[in-house]
Short mmCIF file of C-alpha atoms in Angstrom, two decimals:
data_model
loop_
_atom_site.label_atom_id
_atom_site.label_comp_id
_atom_site.label_asym_id
_atom_site.label_seq_id
_atom_site.Cartn_x
_atom_site.Cartn_y
_atom_site.Cartn_z
CA MET K 1 41.48 -16.62 16.93
CA ASP K 2 45.15 -14.94 16.62
CA THR K 3 45.91 -15.29 13.00
CA ALA K 4 49.76 -15.69 13.77
CA SER K 5 48.89 -18.70 15.80
CA VAL K 6 47.20 -20.25 12.73
CA ILE K 7 49.84 -19.73 10.14
CA GLY K 8 53.07 -19.58 12.54
CA ILE K 9 53.19 -23.31 13.46
CA GLN K 10 54.86 -26.19 11.70
CA SER K 11 52.78 -28.78 9.71
CA ASN K 12 54.27 -31.52 11.90
CA ASP K 13 52.70 -30.20 15.06
CA ARG K 14 49.77 -32.29 15.07
CA LYS K 15 48.36 -31.24 18.56
CA GLN K 16 48.49 -27.55 17.77
CA LEU K 17 46.85 -28.19 14.38
CA ARG K 18 44.19 -29.97 16.32
CA LYS K 19 43.92 -27.33 18.67
CA ASN K 20 43.37 -24.68 15.97
CA VAL K 21 41.03 -26.60 14.04
CA ILE K 22 38.74 -27.03 17.19
CA SER K 23 39.05 -23.44 18.09
CA ILE K 24 37.89 -22.33 14.82
CA ALA K 25 35.11 -25.06 14.27
CA TRP K 26 33.50 -25.26 17.61
CA PRO K 27 31.79 -22.02 17.37
CA ALA K 28 30.78 -22.74 13.69
CA VAL K 29 29.58 -26.27 14.73
CA THR K 30 27.62 -24.62 17.83
CA GLU K 31 25.99 -21.84 15.51
CA LEU K 32 25.10 -24.22 12.70
CA ILE K 33 23.64 -26.34 15.23
CA LEU K 34 21.42 -23.58 16.68
CA VAL K 35 20.40 -22.47 13.40
CA SER K 36 19.28 -26.02 12.32
CA LEU K 37 17.66 -26.49 15.72
CA VAL K 38 15.61 -23.39 15.41
CA GLY K 39 14.63 -24.55 12.10
CA ALA K 40 13.56 -27.76 13.65
CA VAL K 41 11.73 -26.07 16.34
CA ASP K 42 9.86 -23.85 13.90
CA MET K 43 8.97 -27.19 11.90
CA ILE K 44 7.87 -28.83 15.09
CA MET K 45 5.52 -26.01 16.20
CA VAL K 46 4.40 -25.47 12.62
CA GLY K 47 3.57 -29.24 12.49
CA ARG K 48 0.93 -28.94 15.13
CA LEU K 49 -0.90 -27.16 12.31
CA GLY K 50 -1.28 -29.97 9.94
CA ALA K 51 0.40 -31.36 7.03
CA ALA K 52 -0.57 -28.33 4.71
CA ALA K 53 1.31 -26.10 7.03
CA ILE K 54 4.40 -27.91 6.84
CA THR K 55 4.21 -28.36 3.18
CA SER K 56 3.40 -24.65 2.69
CA ILE K 57 6.88 -23.86 4.31
CA GLY K 58 8.90 -26.76 2.70
CA LEU K 59 7.54 -26.01 -1.09
CA VAL K 60 8.99 -22.28 -0.70
CA ASN K 61 12.51 -23.22 0.78
CA GLN K 62 13.91 -24.06 -2.64
CA PRO K 63 12.94 -20.90 -4.48
CA ILE K 64 14.24 -19.19 -1.39
CA PHE K 65 17.32 -20.96 -1.26
CA LEU K 66 17.82 -20.41 -5.03
CA ILE K 67 17.67 -16.49 -4.76
CA MET K 68 20.17 -16.77 -2.02
CA ALA K 69 22.54 -18.88 -4.04
CA VAL K 70 24.31 -15.86 -5.68
CA PHE K 71 24.80 -14.24 -2.30
CA GLN K 72 26.33 -17.50 -0.76
CA ALA K 73 28.77 -17.65 -3.97
CA LEU K 74 29.77 -13.88 -3.06
CA ASN K 75 30.47 -14.80 0.38
CA ILE K 76 32.67 -17.82 -0.48
CA GLY K 77 34.53 -15.23 -2.69
CA GLY K 78 34.83 -12.64 0.26
CA ILE K 79 36.22 -15.53 2.57
CA ALA K 80 38.96 -16.35 0.14
CA VAL K 81 39.97 -13.01 -0.46
CA VAL K 82 39.86 -11.98 3.21
CA SER K 83 41.57 -14.87 4.50
CA ARG K 84 44.42 -14.62 2.09
CA ALA K 85 44.64 -10.98 2.76
CA ILE K 86 44.62 -11.61 6.55
CA GLY K 87 47.31 -14.38 6.14
CA SER K 88 49.49 -12.01 4.02
CA LYS K 89 48.71 -9.07 6.29
CA ASN K 90 47.13 -7.04 3.67
CA TYR K 91 44.57 -5.49 5.75
CA GLU K 92 43.75 -2.72 3.31
CA GLU K 93 42.78 -5.39 0.72
CA ALA K 94 40.81 -7.25 3.49
CA ASN K 95 38.79 -3.91 4.34
CA SER K 96 38.00 -3.39 0.78
CA ALA K 97 36.80 -6.68 0.12
CA THR K 98 34.51 -6.48 3.09
CA ARG K 99 33.01 -2.89 1.89
CA HIS K 100 32.60 -4.23 -1.70
CA LEU K 101 30.95 -7.40 -0.46
CA ILE K 102 28.22 -5.45 1.56
CA ILE K 103 27.46 -3.00 -1.01
CA VAL K 104 26.99 -5.44 -3.75
CA THR K 105 25.06 -7.78 -1.33
CA ALA K 106 22.66 -5.07 -0.41
CA VAL K 107 22.08 -3.74 -4.26
CA LEU K 108 21.60 -7.42 -5.79
CA SER K 109 19.39 -8.39 -2.57
CA VAL K 110 16.78 -5.69 -3.56
CA ILE K 111 17.06 -6.30 -7.33
CA LEU K 112 16.27 -10.11 -7.00
CA VAL K 113 13.85 -10.04 -4.10
CA THR K 114 11.21 -7.25 -5.53
CA PRO K 115 10.08 -9.32 -8.48
CA ALA K 116 9.86 -12.31 -6.27
CA ILE K 117 7.60 -10.86 -3.97
CA LEU K 118 5.27 -9.73 -6.75
CA LEU K 119 5.10 -13.30 -8.08
CA ALA K 120 4.95 -15.13 -4.79
CA GLU K 121 1.63 -17.01 -5.50
CA ASP K 122 2.55 -17.96 -9.18
CA ILE K 123 5.99 -19.43 -7.74
CA TYR K 124 3.67 -21.31 -5.19
CA LYS K 125 1.65 -22.62 -8.10
CA PHE K 126 4.87 -23.71 -10.06
CA MET K 127 6.04 -25.78 -7.21
CA GLY K 128 3.04 -27.64 -7.51
CA ALA K 129 0.94 -26.36 -4.33
CA ASP K 130 -2.57 -26.60 -4.16
CA SER K 131 -5.11 -24.24 -3.06
CA GLN K 132 -5.27 -24.96 0.62
CA VAL K 133 -1.34 -24.90 0.89
CA ILE K 134 -1.26 -21.55 -1.07
CA ALA K 135 -3.83 -19.95 1.39
CA THR K 136 -1.79 -21.06 4.27
CA GLY K 137 1.60 -20.04 3.48
CA LEU K 138 1.37 -17.09 0.97
CA ASN K 139 1.88 -14.45 3.73
CA TYR K 140 4.74 -16.46 5.13
CA PHE K 141 6.32 -16.78 1.68
CA ARG K 142 6.22 -13.02 1.25
CA ILE K 143 7.49 -12.18 4.75
CA ALA K 144 10.22 -14.60 4.02
CA LEU K 145 11.25 -13.01 0.83
CA PHE K 146 11.47 -9.67 2.48
CA GLY K 147 13.72 -10.99 5.23
CA ILE K 148 16.05 -12.42 2.59
CA ILE K 149 17.51 -8.70 2.21
CA ILE K 150 18.35 -8.64 6.06
CA GLN K 151 19.57 -12.19 6.01
CA ASN K 152 21.95 -11.82 3.05
CA LEU K 153 23.80 -8.65 4.71
CA ALA K 154 24.07 -10.51 8.05
CA LEU K 155 25.51 -13.66 6.21
CA SER K 156 28.04 -11.37 4.30
CA ILE K 157 29.47 -9.83 7.73
CA ALA K 158 29.59 -13.40 9.36
CA ALA K 159 31.36 -14.56 6.36
CA ILE K 160 34.08 -11.79 6.59
CA LEU K 161 34.20 -12.18 10.36
CA MET K 162 35.10 -15.97 9.52
CA GLY K 163 37.58 -15.07 6.98
CA CYS K 164 39.44 -13.44 9.69
CA GLY K 165 39.15 -16.63 12.06
CA ASP K 166 36.35 -15.25 14.20
CA THR K 167 33.87 -17.70 14.30
CA ARG K 168 32.73 -16.82 17.91
CA THR K 169 31.03 -13.63 17.29
CA PRO K 170 28.65 -14.85 14.66
CA MET K 171 27.97 -17.92 17.00
CA MET K 172 27.06 -15.44 19.95
CA ILE K 173 25.03 -13.19 17.57
CA ASN K 174 23.10 -16.44 16.37
CA VAL K 175 22.33 -17.63 19.97
CA ALA K 176 20.72 -14.41 20.70
CA SER K 177 18.60 -14.27 17.62
CA ASN K 178 17.76 -17.88 17.67
CA ILE K 179 16.43 -17.41 21.14
CA VAL K 180 14.23 -14.53 19.96
CA ASN K 181 12.81 -16.46 17.06
CA VAL K 182 11.90 -19.32 19.20
CA ILE K 183 10.15 -17.27 21.82
CA MET K 184 8.47 -15.20 18.94
CA ASN K 185 7.60 -18.21 17.13
CA TYR K 186 5.63 -19.52 20.42
CA LEU K 187 3.75 -16.14 20.89
CA LEU K 188 2.89 -15.59 17.43
CA ILE K 189 1.84 -18.97 16.02
CA PHE K 190 -0.39 -19.81 19.04
CA GLY K 191 -1.26 -16.32 19.80
CA LYS K 192 -0.06 -16.19 23.49
CA PHE K 193 -0.11 -13.48 26.06
CA GLY K 194 -2.67 -11.44 24.04
CA LEU K 195 -1.02 -11.58 20.77
CA PRO K 196 -2.94 -12.32 17.70
CA THR K 197 -2.87 -16.05 16.49
CA LEU K 198 -1.07 -16.12 13.18
CA GLY K 199 -0.40 -19.49 12.45
CA VAL K 200 2.18 -20.18 9.42
CA THR K 201 2.51 -16.31 8.89
CA GLY K 202 3.33 -15.86 12.69
CA ALA K 203 6.45 -18.27 12.17
CA GLY K 204 7.50 -15.98 9.06
CA LEU K 205 7.56 -12.79 11.13
CA ALA K 206 9.24 -14.29 14.07
CA THR K 207 12.02 -15.27 11.84
CA PHE K 208 12.24 -11.96 10.14
CA LEU K 209 12.63 -10.20 13.57
CA ALA K 210 15.22 -12.54 14.71
CA ARG K 211 17.11 -11.76 11.57
CA LEU K 212 16.94 -8.15 11.92
CA LEU K 213 18.19 -8.32 15.26
CA ALA K 214 21.42 -10.28 14.11
CA PHE K 215 22.05 -7.89 11.50
CA THR K 216 21.74 -4.87 13.58
CA ILE K 217 24.58 -6.52 16.19
CA LEU K 218 26.68 -7.54 13.13
CA ILE K 219 26.88 -4.16 11.07
CA SER K 220 27.54 -2.44 14.33
CA ILE K 221 30.39 -4.65 15.27
CA LEU K 222 31.92 -4.05 11.83
CA CYS K 223 31.43 -0.28 12.32
CA LYS K 224 33.14 -0.35 15.56
CA GLY K 225 36.08 -2.51 14.30
CA ARG K 226 36.85 -6.15 14.71
CA GLY K 227 40.86 -6.70 14.44
CA GLU K 228 42.06 -5.20 11.74
CA ILE K 229 38.53 -4.91 9.82
CA LYS K 230 36.66 -1.89 10.26
CA LEU K 231 33.95 -0.19 8.03
CA TYR K 232 34.61 3.86 7.62
CA LEU K 233 32.16 6.03 6.48
CA LYS K 234 34.55 7.94 4.30
CA ASP K 235 35.39 4.91 2.48
CA TRP K 236 31.96 3.95 1.10
CA LEU K 237 32.52 5.78 -1.97
CA LYS K 238 35.74 4.31 -2.76
CA TRP K 239 35.71 1.72 -5.56
CA ASP K 240 38.29 -1.00 -6.29
CA SER K 241 37.26 -3.05 -9.16
CA LYS K 242 40.49 -5.27 -8.75
CA VAL K 243 39.54 -6.35 -5.54
CA LEU K 244 35.63 -6.86 -6.54
CA ASN K 245 36.82 -8.78 -9.57
CA LYS K 246 38.97 -11.28 -7.35
CA VAL K 247 35.64 -11.61 -5.12
CA ILE K 248 33.56 -12.28 -8.42
CA ARG K 249 36.12 -14.31 -9.97
CA ILE K 250 36.08 -16.86 -7.26
CA GLY K 251 32.52 -16.78 -6.55
CA ILE K 252 31.38 -17.42 -9.87
CA PRO K 253 31.96 -20.95 -9.84
CA SER K 254 30.43 -21.30 -6.42
CA ALA K 255 27.21 -19.22 -8.02
CA MET K 256 27.13 -21.66 -10.71
CA GLU K 257 27.53 -24.67 -8.30
CA GLN K 258 24.50 -22.68 -6.03
CA PHE K 259 22.55 -22.66 -9.35
CA VAL K 260 22.83 -26.34 -10.27
CA LEU K 261 22.29 -27.33 -6.85
CA ARG K 262 19.07 -25.15 -6.19
CA THR K 263 17.52 -25.90 -9.98
CA GLY K 264 18.26 -29.53 -9.35
CA ASN K 265 16.60 -29.45 -6.03
CA LEU K 266 13.49 -27.51 -7.40
CA ILE K 267 13.00 -30.38 -9.86
CA PHE K 268 13.54 -33.04 -7.26
CA VAL K 269 10.92 -31.26 -4.95
CA ARG K 270 8.40 -31.22 -7.84
CA VAL K 271 9.09 -35.06 -8.28
CA VAL K 272 8.41 -35.58 -4.60
CA ALA K 273 5.33 -33.08 -4.28
CA GLY K 274 3.45 -35.25 -7.04
CA LEU K 275 3.39 -38.12 -4.40
CA GLY K 276 1.00 -35.89 -2.20
CA THR K 277 0.92 -33.74 0.77
CA VAL K 278 1.03 -36.11 3.53
CA ILE K 279 4.37 -37.85 1.54
CA TYR K 280 5.72 -34.36 0.93
CA ALA K 281 5.27 -33.52 4.68
CA ALA K 282 7.29 -36.82 5.47
CA HIS K 283 9.94 -35.54 2.94
CA GLN K 284 10.14 -32.35 4.58
CA VAL K 285 10.56 -33.48 8.26
CA SER K 286 13.39 -35.71 6.83
CA LEU K 287 15.10 -32.53 5.23
CA SER K 288 14.95 -30.92 8.67
CA ILE K 289 16.63 -33.46 10.45
CA LEU K 290 19.14 -33.97 7.55
CA SER K 291 19.91 -30.16 7.86
CA LEU K 292 20.95 -30.97 11.32
CA SER K 293 23.51 -33.59 10.31
CA PHE K 294 24.99 -31.19 7.88
CA THR K 295 25.92 -28.81 10.67
CA SER K 296 29.07 -30.67 11.44
CA GLY K 297 30.27 -30.97 7.79
CA MET K 298 29.34 -27.33 7.11
CA ALA K 299 31.35 -26.04 10.25
CA PHE K 300 34.40 -27.97 9.76
CA GLY K 301 33.97 -26.93 5.90
CA MET K 302 34.31 -23.49 7.20
CA ALA K 303 37.13 -24.02 9.44
CA ALA K 304 38.90 -25.83 6.35
CA SER K 305 38.27 -22.65 4.25
CA THR K 306 39.70 -20.04 7.05
CA LEU K 307 42.80 -22.21 7.88
CA ILE K 308 43.80 -23.19 4.28
CA GLY K 309 43.29 -19.74 3.18
CA GLN K 310 45.42 -18.05 5.71
CA SER K 311 47.89 -20.84 5.33
CA LEU K 312 48.12 -20.43 1.62
CA GLY K 313 48.32 -16.42 2.04
CA ALA K 314 51.33 -16.90 4.24
CA GLU K 315 52.82 -19.31 1.45
CA LYS K 316 52.49 -22.45 3.69
CA ARG K 317 51.39 -25.06 1.47
CA ASN K 318 52.20 -28.04 3.48
CA LEU K 319 50.69 -26.46 6.42
CA ALA K 320 47.40 -26.09 4.38
CA GLU K 321 47.09 -29.63 3.25
CA GLU K 322 47.69 -30.80 6.97
CA TYR K 323 44.72 -28.73 7.83
CA GLY K 324 42.76 -30.16 5.23
CA LYS K 325 43.53 -33.85 6.47
CA GLU K 326 42.93 -32.90 10.15
CA VAL K 327 39.73 -31.12 9.68
CA ARG K 328 38.45 -34.22 7.59
CA TYR K 329 39.53 -36.49 10.40
CA LEU K 330 37.80 -34.92 13.16
CA GLY K 331 34.58 -34.34 11.20
CA SER K 332 34.35 -37.87 10.15
CA ILE K 333 34.33 -38.69 14.00
CA VAL K 334 31.37 -36.36 14.85
CA SER K 335 29.42 -37.45 11.55
CA THR K 336 29.65 -41.10 12.54
CA ALA K 337 28.46 -40.33 15.90
CA ILE K 338 25.46 -38.65 14.43
CA GLY K 339 24.84 -41.37 12.34
CA VAL K 340 24.59 -43.98 14.85
CA LEU K 341 22.04 -41.68 16.68
CA PHE K 342 19.89 -41.27 13.92
CA PHE K 343 19.75 -45.03 13.21
CA ILE K 344 19.06 -46.04 16.79
CA PHE K 345 16.36 -43.21 17.61
CA SER K 346 15.02 -42.54 14.22
CA LYS K 347 11.17 -43.05 15.28
CA GLU K 348 11.63 -41.00 18.18
CA ILE K 349 13.18 -38.03 16.50
CA VAL K 350 10.64 -38.02 13.77
CA SER K 351 7.96 -38.04 16.23
CA LEU K 352 9.02 -34.90 17.41
CA PHE K 353 7.97 -33.09 14.26
CA SER K 354 4.64 -34.80 13.66
CA ASN K 355 2.13 -36.97 15.04
CA ASP K 356 0.93 -38.23 11.92
CA PRO K 357 1.42 -42.21 11.76
CA GLU K 358 2.11 -41.86 8.01
CA VAL K 359 4.32 -39.30 7.89
CA ILE K 360 6.23 -40.95 11.09
CA LYS K 361 6.43 -44.01 8.95
CA ASN K 362 8.03 -42.78 6.03
CA ALA K 363 10.27 -40.45 7.39
CA SER K 364 11.64 -42.90 10.14
CA PHE K 365 12.85 -45.06 7.42
CA VAL K 366 14.30 -42.20 5.63
CA LEU K 367 16.24 -41.42 8.68
CA LYS K 368 17.73 -44.90 8.78
CA MET K 369 19.02 -44.28 5.22
CA ILE K 370 20.65 -40.61 6.24
CA ALA K 371 22.34 -42.33 8.91
CA PHE K 372 24.34 -44.52 6.48
CA ILE K 373 25.67 -41.69 4.69
CA GLN K 374 26.86 -39.50 7.36
CA PRO K 375 30.71 -40.01 6.90
CA PHE K 376 30.53 -39.42 3.38
CA GLN K 377 28.44 -36.13 3.52
CA SER K 378 30.57 -34.78 6.04
CA SER K 379 33.73 -35.36 4.18
CA GLN K 380 32.45 -33.91 0.99
CA LEU K 381 31.48 -31.07 2.74
CA ILE K 382 34.71 -30.67 4.09
CA TYR K 383 36.56 -31.25 1.28
CA ALA K 384 34.62 -28.59 -0.65
CA GLY K 385 35.37 -25.94 2.09
CA ALA K 386 38.85 -26.59 1.85
CA LEU K 387 38.95 -26.12 -2.01
CA ARG K 388 37.14 -23.13 -1.72
CA GLY K 389 39.46 -21.51 0.71
CA ALA K 390 42.03 -22.19 -1.61
CA GLY K 391 40.21 -20.53 -4.32
CA ASP K 392 39.58 -23.58 -6.24
CA THR K 393 35.92 -23.14 -6.70
CA LYS K 394 35.46 -25.21 -9.78
CA TRP K 395 35.98 -28.66 -8.64
CA PRO K 396 32.96 -28.14 -5.95
CA LEU K 397 30.83 -27.22 -8.98
CA TYR K 398 31.75 -30.11 -10.90
CA SER K 399 30.84 -32.49 -8.05
CA THR K 400 27.57 -31.06 -7.61
CA MET K 401 26.63 -30.92 -11.37
CA ALA K 402 27.74 -34.85 -11.55
CA GLY K 403 25.90 -35.39 -8.05
CA ILE K 404 22.63 -33.44 -8.47
CA TRP K 405 22.03 -33.80 -12.18
CA GLY K 406 23.87 -36.89 -13.09
CA ILE K 407 22.39 -38.93 -9.88
CA ARG K 408 20.02 -37.52 -7.78
CA ILE K 409 17.37 -36.18 -10.52
CA THR K 410 18.10 -38.96 -12.81
CA LEU K 411 17.41 -41.69 -9.96
CA ALA K 412 14.44 -39.64 -8.93
CA PHE K 413 12.61 -39.92 -12.03
CA ILE K 414 13.68 -43.61 -12.32
CA LEU K 415 13.02 -44.97 -8.96
CA VAL K 416 9.86 -42.84 -8.13
CA LYS K 417 8.07 -42.37 -11.58
CA VAL K 418 9.05 -45.59 -13.37
CA MET K 419 9.90 -48.11 -10.57
CA GLY K 420 7.31 -46.40 -8.23
CA LEU K 421 9.35 -46.72 -5.15
CA GLY K 422 8.02 -43.30 -3.80
CA LEU K 423 9.87 -41.50 -1.14
CA ARG K 424 12.20 -44.19 -0.50
CA GLY K 425 13.50 -44.12 -3.92
CA ALA K 426 13.72 -40.48 -3.90
CA TRP K 427 16.05 -40.51 -0.98
CA LEU K 428 18.13 -43.30 -2.38
CA GLY K 429 18.99 -41.06 -5.04
CA ILE K 430 20.07 -38.46 -2.46
CA CYS K 431 22.07 -41.06 -0.66
CA ILE K 432 24.06 -41.98 -3.58
CA ASP K 433 24.65 -38.28 -5.04
CA GLN K 434 26.28 -37.55 -1.55
CA ILE K 435 28.78 -40.64 -1.95
CA ILE K 436 29.71 -39.66 -5.35
CA ARG K 437 30.26 -35.97 -4.59
CA TYR K 438 32.79 -37.18 -1.91
CA PHE K 439 34.71 -39.38 -4.29
CA ILE K 440 35.07 -36.56 -6.70
CA LEU K 441 36.37 -33.95 -4.08
CA PHE K 442 38.61 -36.33 -2.33
CA GLY K 443 40.30 -37.08 -5.45
CA ARG K 444 40.76 -33.54 -6.33
CA PHE K 445 42.26 -32.86 -2.67
CA LYS K 446 44.58 -35.76 -3.27
CA THR K 447 45.99 -34.11 -6.25
CA GLY K 448 47.36 -31.12 -4.36
CA LYS K 449 46.95 -28.88 -7.33
CA TRP K 450 44.56 -26.79 -5.33
CA LYS K 451 47.60 -25.34 -3.40
CA TYR K 452 48.93 -23.41 -6.32
CA ILE K 453 45.66 -21.60 -7.30
CA LYS K 454 46.42 -17.85 -7.29
CA VAL K 455 43.84 -15.52 -5.91
#
């Protein structure tokens, strides 16, 4: 999208506001839906291998997300700095932020992933996996960890493009890589066309190959140049601590937020894993479906980050606020429609992931619970994205601390361990967590103080 069209309109031009939001959001929505669908297809294929196979993937997702948390935080800082720089037409700073983000991501990825690969089996044991689950998923886990390095770099480049307002390029690249992922899943999990039958390991290898393809295309785009952003070989040794400090300063609260979120989820997963392999398989199926519902909120949140960041960079504070309101309105419409579909077709949706009657029974009930919180979930993701785009990354941290540690984990222990409500009790904690986070972030957005944050 042309930056000038984003920041050069009046805040009362509702039609143009909506057009800009949709232009930024629809590629991001499409991309995230595709990513979630591929994850769902992975789970559907792996689900045919049994509950142990589902559990072997589900248990290691949280450790992987924990490792990736620091890079997600860096990307948030990168988006904020780049979008503001683009809005103020400071293209030199935008390019410097891009270069620094990629270098730091590459170095930190290697540092953090290497020990995790060496301790893969111990991590499985810490997560409460039994010997069958470990034997099933250990190779998958190691491949997935190695793939994090490639994935982090790809996500960093995608974040930079989003900060420029270009959500279409990441979408198109993800379409290509996801098609490769699905095809390779089918070939390697089940051993088609003369290829070896690798089971869960095949799913990991297919995902790695797809991520490698996405990274290769993305880095080649930046080297050729996209708009005012281009990577020059001669500039790689140039180090600007001022720009890097901006990215890190904005990213630190987000890193803490991700740390709180992921460590909280690790504890939450251990509570649910104690309910048995079949129940945890139902939980993992529910999470896979939940990730589909996250897509609209996350995509509209990305749109809010970009549009608000560019508007504030151009000193258009009222326009930034109007964008926040418009994005939340459109996101609520989409999320409500998703909730209705989840409630009506809960059993049919869950049946796609597993043919185990106990898994279907438990997960379909959870899906009805998920349906009710869709507007709250979407809105809190959008408000969080809006605040991050303004550089106000502390309040998403506060909301996550209150929701995850104050509500989700506390209720999980009480409802699961004390009251014996099982999986339903655990998910009730998740639902209340989403609602609490919504009210905290909505309250912060209403104050308008985020419009005066200095980056």
